[in-house]
CSV table of C-alpha atoms in Angstrom, one decimal:
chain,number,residue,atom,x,y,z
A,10,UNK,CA,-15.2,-163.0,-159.1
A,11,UNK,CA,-12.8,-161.0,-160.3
A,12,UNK,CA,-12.4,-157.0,-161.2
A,13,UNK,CA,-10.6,-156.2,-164.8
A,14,UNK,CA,-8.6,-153.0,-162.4
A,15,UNK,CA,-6.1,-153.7,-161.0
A,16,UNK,CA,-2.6,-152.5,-159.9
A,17,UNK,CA,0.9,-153.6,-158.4
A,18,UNK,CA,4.3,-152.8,-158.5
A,19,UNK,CA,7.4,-154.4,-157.0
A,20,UNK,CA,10.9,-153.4,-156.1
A,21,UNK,CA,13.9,-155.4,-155.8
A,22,UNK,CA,17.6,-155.6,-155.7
A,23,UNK,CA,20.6,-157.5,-154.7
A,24,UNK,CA,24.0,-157.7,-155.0
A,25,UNK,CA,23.6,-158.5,-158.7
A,26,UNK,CA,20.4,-157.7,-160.5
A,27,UNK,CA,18.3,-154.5,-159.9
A,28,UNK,CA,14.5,-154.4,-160.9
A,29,UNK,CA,11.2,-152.8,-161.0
A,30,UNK,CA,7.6,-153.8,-162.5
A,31,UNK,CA,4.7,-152.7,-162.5
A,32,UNK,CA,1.2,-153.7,-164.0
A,33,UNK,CA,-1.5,-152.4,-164.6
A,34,UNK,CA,-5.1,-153.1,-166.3
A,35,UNK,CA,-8.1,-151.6,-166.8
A,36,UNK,CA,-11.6,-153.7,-168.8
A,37,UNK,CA,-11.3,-154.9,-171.9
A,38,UNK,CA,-13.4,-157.6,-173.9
A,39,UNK,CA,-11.1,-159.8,-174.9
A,40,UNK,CA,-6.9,-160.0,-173.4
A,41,UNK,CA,-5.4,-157.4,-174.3
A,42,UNK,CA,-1.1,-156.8,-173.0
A,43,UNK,CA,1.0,-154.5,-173.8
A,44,UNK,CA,4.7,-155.0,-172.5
A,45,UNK,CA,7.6,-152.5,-172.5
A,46,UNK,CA,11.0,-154.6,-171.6
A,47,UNK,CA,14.7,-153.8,-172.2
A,48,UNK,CA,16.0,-155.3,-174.8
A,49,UNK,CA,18.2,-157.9,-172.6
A,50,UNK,CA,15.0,-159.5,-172.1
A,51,UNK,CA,13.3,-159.8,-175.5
A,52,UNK,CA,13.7,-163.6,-175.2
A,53,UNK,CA,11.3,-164.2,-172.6
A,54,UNK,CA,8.9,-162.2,-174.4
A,55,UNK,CA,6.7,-164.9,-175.1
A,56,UNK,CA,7.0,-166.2,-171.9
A,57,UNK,CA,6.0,-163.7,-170.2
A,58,UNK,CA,2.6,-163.2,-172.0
A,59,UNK,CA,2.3,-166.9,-171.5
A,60,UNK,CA,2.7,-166.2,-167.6
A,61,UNK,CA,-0.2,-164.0,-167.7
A,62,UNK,CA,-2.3,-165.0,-169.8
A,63,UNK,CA,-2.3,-168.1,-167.5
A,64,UNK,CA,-3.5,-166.0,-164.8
A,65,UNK,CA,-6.0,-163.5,-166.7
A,66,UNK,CA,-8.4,-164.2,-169.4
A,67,UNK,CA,-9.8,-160.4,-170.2
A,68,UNK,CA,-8.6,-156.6,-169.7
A,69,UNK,CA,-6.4,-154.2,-171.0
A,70,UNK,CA,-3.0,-154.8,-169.2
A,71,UNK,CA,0.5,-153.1,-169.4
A,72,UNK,CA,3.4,-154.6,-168.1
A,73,UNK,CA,6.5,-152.4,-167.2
A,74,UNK,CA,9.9,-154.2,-166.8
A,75,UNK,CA,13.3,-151.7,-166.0
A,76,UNK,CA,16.4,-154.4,-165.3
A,77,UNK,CA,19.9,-153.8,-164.4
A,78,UNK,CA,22.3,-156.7,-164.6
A,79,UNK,CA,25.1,-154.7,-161.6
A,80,UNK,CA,28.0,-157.2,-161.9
A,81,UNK,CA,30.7,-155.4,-162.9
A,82,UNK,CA,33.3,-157.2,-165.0
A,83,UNK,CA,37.0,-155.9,-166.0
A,84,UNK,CA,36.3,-156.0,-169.5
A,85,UNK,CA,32.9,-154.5,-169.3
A,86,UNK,CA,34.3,-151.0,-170.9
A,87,UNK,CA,36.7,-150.3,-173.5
A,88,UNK,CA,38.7,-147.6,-175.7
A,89,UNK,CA,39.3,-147.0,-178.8
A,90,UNK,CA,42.7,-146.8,-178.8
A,91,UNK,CA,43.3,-145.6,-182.7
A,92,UNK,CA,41.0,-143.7,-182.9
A,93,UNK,CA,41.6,-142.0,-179.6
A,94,UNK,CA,45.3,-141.3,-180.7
A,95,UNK,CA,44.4,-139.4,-183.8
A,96,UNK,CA,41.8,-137.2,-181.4
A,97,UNK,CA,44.5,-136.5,-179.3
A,98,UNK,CA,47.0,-135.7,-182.0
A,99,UNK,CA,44.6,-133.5,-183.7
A,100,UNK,CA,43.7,-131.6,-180.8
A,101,UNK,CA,47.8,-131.0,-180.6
A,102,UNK,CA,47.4,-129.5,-183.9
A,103,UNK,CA,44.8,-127.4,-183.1
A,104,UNK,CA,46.2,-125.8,-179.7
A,105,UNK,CA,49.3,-124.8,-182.0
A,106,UNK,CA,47.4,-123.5,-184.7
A,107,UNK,CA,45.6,-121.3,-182.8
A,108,UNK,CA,48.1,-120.8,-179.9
A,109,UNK,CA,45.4,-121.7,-177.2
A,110,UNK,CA,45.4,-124.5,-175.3
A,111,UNK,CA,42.1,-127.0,-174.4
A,112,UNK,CA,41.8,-127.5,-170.9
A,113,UNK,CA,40.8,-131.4,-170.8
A,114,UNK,CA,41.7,-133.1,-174.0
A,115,UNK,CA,40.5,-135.7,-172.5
A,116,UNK,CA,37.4,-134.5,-171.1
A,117,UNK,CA,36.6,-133.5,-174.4
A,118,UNK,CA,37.5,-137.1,-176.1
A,119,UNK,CA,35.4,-139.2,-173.3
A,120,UNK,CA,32.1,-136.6,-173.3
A,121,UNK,CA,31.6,-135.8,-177.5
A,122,UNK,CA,33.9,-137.9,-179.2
A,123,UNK,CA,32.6,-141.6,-178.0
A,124,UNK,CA,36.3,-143.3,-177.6
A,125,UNK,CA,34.9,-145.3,-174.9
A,126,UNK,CA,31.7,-147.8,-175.3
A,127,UNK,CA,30.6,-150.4,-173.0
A,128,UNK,CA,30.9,-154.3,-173.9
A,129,UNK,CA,28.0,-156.2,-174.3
A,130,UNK,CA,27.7,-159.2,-171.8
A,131,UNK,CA,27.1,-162.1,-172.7
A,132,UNK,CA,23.5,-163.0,-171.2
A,133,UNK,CA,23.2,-166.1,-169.2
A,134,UNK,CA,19.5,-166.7,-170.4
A,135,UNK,CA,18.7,-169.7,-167.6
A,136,UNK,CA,19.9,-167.3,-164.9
A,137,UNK,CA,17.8,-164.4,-166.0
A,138,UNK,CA,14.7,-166.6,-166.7
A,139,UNK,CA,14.8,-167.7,-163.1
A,140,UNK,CA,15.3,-164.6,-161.8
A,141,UNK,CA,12.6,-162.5,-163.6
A,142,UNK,CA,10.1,-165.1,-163.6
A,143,UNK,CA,10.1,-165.4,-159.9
A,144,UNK,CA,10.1,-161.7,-159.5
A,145,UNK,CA,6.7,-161.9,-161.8
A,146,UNK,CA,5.2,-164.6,-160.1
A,147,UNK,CA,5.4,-162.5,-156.8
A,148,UNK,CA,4.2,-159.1,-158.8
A,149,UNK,CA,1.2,-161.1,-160.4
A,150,UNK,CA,0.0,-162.4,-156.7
A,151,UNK,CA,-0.3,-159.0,-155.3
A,152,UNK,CA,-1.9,-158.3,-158.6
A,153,UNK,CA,-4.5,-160.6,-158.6
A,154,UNK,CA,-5.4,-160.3,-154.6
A,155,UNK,CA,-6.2,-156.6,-155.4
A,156,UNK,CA,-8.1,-157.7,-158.4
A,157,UNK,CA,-10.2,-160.2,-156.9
A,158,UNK,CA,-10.4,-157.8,-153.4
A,159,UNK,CA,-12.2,-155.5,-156.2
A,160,UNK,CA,-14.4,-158.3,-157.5
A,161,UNK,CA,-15.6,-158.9,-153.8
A,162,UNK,CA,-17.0,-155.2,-153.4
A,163,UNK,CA,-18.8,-155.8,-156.5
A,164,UNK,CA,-20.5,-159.3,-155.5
A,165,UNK,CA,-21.9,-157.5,-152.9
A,166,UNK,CA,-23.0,-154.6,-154.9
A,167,UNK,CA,-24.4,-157.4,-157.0
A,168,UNK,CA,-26.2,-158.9,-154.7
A,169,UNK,CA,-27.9,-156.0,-153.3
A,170,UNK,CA,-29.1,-154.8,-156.5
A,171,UNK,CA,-30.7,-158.3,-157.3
A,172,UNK,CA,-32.1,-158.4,-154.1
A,173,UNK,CA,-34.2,-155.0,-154.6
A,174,UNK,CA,-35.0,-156.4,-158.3
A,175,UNK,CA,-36.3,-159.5,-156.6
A,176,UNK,CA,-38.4,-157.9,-154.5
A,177,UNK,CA,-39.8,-155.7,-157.0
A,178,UNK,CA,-41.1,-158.5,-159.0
A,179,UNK,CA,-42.5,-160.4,-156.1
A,180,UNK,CA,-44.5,-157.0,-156.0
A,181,UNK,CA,-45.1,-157.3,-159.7
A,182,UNK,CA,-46.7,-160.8,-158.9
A,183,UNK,CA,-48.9,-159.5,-156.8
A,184,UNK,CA,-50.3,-156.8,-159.0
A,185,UNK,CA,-50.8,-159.1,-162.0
A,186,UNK,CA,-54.1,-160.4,-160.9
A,187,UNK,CA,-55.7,-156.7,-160.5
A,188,UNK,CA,-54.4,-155.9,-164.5
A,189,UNK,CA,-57.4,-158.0,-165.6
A,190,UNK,CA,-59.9,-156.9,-162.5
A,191,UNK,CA,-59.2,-153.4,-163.4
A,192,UNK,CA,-60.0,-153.6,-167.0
A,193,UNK,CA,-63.4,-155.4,-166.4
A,194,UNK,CA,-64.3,-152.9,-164.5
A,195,UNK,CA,-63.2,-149.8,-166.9
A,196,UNK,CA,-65.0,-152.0,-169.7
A,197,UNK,CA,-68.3,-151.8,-168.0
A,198,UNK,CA,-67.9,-148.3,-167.4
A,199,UNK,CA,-67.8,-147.8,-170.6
A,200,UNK,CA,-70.4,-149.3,-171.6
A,201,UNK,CA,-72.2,-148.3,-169.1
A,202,UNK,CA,-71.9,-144.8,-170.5
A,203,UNK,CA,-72.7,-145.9,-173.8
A,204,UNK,CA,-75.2,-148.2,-173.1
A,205,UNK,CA,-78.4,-146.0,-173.8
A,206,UNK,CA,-77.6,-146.5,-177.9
A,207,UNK,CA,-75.7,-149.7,-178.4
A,208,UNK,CA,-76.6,-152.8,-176.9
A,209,UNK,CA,-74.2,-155.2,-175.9
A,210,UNK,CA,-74.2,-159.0,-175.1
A,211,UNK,CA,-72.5,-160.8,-172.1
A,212,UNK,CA,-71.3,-162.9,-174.1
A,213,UNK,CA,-69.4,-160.0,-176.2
A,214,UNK,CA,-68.2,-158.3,-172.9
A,215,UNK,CA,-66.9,-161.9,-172.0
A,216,UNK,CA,-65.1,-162.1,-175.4
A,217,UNK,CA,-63.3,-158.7,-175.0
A,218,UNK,CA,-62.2,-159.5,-171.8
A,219,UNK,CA,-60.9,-162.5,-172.4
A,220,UNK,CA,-58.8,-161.9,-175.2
A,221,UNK,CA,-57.7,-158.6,-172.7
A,222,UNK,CA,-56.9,-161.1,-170.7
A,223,UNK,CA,-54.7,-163.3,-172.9
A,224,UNK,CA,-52.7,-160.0,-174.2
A,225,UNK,CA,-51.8,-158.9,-170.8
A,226,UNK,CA,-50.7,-161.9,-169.4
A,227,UNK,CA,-47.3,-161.8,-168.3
A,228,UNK,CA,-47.1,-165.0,-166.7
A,229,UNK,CA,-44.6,-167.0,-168.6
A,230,UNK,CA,-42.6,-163.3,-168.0
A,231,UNK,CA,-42.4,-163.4,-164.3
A,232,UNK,CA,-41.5,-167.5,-165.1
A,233,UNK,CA,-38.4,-166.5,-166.7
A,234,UNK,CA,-37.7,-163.3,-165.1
A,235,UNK,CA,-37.9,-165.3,-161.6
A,236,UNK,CA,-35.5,-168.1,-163.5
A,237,UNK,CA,-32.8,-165.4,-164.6
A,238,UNK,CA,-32.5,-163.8,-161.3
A,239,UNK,CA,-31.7,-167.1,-160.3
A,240,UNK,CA,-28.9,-167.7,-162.1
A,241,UNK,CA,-27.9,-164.7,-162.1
A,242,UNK,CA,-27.4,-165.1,-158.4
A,243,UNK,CA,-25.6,-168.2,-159.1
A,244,UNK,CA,-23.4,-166.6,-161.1
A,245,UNK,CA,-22.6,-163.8,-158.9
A,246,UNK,CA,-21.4,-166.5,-156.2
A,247,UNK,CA,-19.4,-168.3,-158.4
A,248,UNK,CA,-15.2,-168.4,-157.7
A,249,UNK,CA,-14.6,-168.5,-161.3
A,250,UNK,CA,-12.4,-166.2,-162.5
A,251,UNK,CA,-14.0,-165.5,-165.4
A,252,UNK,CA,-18.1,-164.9,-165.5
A,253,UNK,CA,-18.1,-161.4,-166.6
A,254,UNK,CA,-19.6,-162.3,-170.2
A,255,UNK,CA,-22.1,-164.7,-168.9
A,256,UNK,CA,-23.1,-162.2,-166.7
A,257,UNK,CA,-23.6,-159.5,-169.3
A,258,UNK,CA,-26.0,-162.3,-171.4
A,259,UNK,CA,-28.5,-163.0,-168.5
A,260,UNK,CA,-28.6,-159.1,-167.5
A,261,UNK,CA,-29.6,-158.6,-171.3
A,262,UNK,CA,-31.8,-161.8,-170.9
A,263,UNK,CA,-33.6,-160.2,-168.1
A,264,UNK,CA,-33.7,-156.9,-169.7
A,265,UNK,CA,-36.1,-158.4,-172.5
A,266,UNK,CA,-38.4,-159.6,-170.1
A,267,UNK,CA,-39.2,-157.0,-168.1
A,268,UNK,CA,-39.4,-154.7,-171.3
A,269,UNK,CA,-42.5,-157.7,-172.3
A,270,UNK,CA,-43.9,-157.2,-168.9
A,271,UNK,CA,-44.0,-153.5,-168.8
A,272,UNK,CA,-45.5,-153.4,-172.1
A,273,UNK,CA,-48.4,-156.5,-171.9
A,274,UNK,CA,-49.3,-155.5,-168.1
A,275,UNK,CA,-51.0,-152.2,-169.4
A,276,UNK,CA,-51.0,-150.9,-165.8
A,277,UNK,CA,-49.2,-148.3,-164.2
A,278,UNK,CA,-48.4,-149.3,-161.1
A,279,UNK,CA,-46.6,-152.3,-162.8
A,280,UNK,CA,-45.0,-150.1,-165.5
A,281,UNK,CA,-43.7,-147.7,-162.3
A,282,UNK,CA,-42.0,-151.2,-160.9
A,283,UNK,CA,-40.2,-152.3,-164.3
A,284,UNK,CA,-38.7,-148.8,-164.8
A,285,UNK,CA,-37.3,-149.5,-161.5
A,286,UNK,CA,-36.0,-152.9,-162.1
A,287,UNK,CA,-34.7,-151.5,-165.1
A,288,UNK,CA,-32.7,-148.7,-163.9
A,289,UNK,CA,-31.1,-151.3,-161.1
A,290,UNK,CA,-30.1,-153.2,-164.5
A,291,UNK,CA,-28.1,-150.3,-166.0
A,292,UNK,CA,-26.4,-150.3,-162.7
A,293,UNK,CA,-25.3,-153.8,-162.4
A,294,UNK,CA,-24.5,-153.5,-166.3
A,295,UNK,CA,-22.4,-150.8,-165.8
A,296,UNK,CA,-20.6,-152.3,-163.2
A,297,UNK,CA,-20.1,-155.8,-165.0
A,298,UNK,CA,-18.3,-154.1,-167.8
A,299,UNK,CA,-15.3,-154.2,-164.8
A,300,UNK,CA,-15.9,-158.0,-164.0
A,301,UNK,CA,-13.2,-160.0,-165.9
């Protein structure tokens, strides 16, 4: 089990290249990545989603790549020689024109007139690919260990909750056989009261309660409520690194049954324990929205 938050970032440099990632997610229902490279490495673009989406199969992730390629080469800068003569020769013109004199000419060419630009180097794709996909493969590890370090707090959080539901309905089980004892006897009160101007039959008093009795049985309920705590516990101990969606069905599964039970039981001690089960529901729900 695995959390959708998660967070790493890694810092490395040597005599020639100079980086820093960093990645970050938060849940999402479907993949969702979001990368911000320099444009040196647009190429491996595609291979870098591919790298992750390897590893991850939902959340909202960013990816933040800064690279520095360090070797310097002798032909890595450059002046414009042309157009830096008719700068200089103009600037000439100007200190005699107005008799004053500039105190860098060529302070003033180099910071606001752009004589000098920087070469582009020529990219040796198969040595950058090696390099940066290393550097990932370490930065996802970290990544994932915090992720899944996550999804271990919340297996037991899990569990816990399903435990107390558990036990509530193994409460629930054993109220179910007073829901029909208790309305016998209210129906005989009732009559009872009445009795002095209507007369009843045993045989209608049998009828009533029987078809009570079939209304308000929530046996097949507690069945299938028993069967979805079950594998929803199975679940929950899976290693898969993505159950959070099969989660979320048999918590919605087990939602509709207790909302049957609380409303066929008709008694309140068994309405008091489905609002509880309930409410630890919401809680696991909540939390599952984070399992990736």
């Amino acid at each position: 089990m695995r959390s959708m938050t998660g967070y790493s970032k890694l810092v490395f440099q040597n005599e020639n290249f100079a980086i820093n990632l960093e990645i970050k997610s938060v849940n999402h229902k479907n993949l969702n990545l979001k990368t911000k490279l320099p444009y040196t490495l647009n190429f491996l673009e595609n291979k870098i989603r591919s790298l992750i989406a390897e590893e991850v199969t939902r959340g909202s992730i960013e990816l933040k790549i800064d690279f520095e390629d360090k070797r310097v080469t002798e032909d890595m800068f450059e002046y414009n020689k042309n157009l830096s003569d008719s700068y200089m020769e103009i600037l000439k013109k100007m200190e005699i024109e107005y008799n004053e004199k500039f105190s860098s000419k060529l302070d003033l060419m180099v910071k606001n007139l752009n004589v000098i630009k920087r070469n582009e180097i020529e990219i040796d794709e198969e040595e950058y690919t090696g390099f940066i996909v290393e550097k990932l493969h370490e930065l996802l590890k970290s990544f994932l260990e915090m992720k899944e370090s996550e999804g271990n707090r919340l297996r037991k959080y899990f569990q816990d909750r399903v435990g107390y539901i558990h036990k509530k309905v193994e409460e629930i089980k054993v109220l179910q056989p007073q829901v029909v004892e208790i309305y016998r006897e209210k129906l005989i009160n009732r009559l009872d009261t009445i009795g002095r101007d209507v007369t009843f039959s045993q045989e209608d008093i049998l009828k009533e309660i029987l078809l009570f009795t079939d209304k308000s049985d929530i046996s097949e309920e507690i069945s299938r409520l028993e069967s979805h705590l079950y594998e929803l516990k199975k679940e929950i101990l899976k290693e898969d690194k993505s159950i959070g969606k099969k989660i979320d069905f048999i918590l919605q599964e087990i939602f509709r049954e207790l909302n049957t039970t609380g409303v066929k039981s008709n008694l309140f001690e068994i309405s008091k324990l489905v609002v509880d089960c309930k409410n630890e529901i919401e809680k696991i729900r909540e939390q599952a929205l984070n399992i990736e």
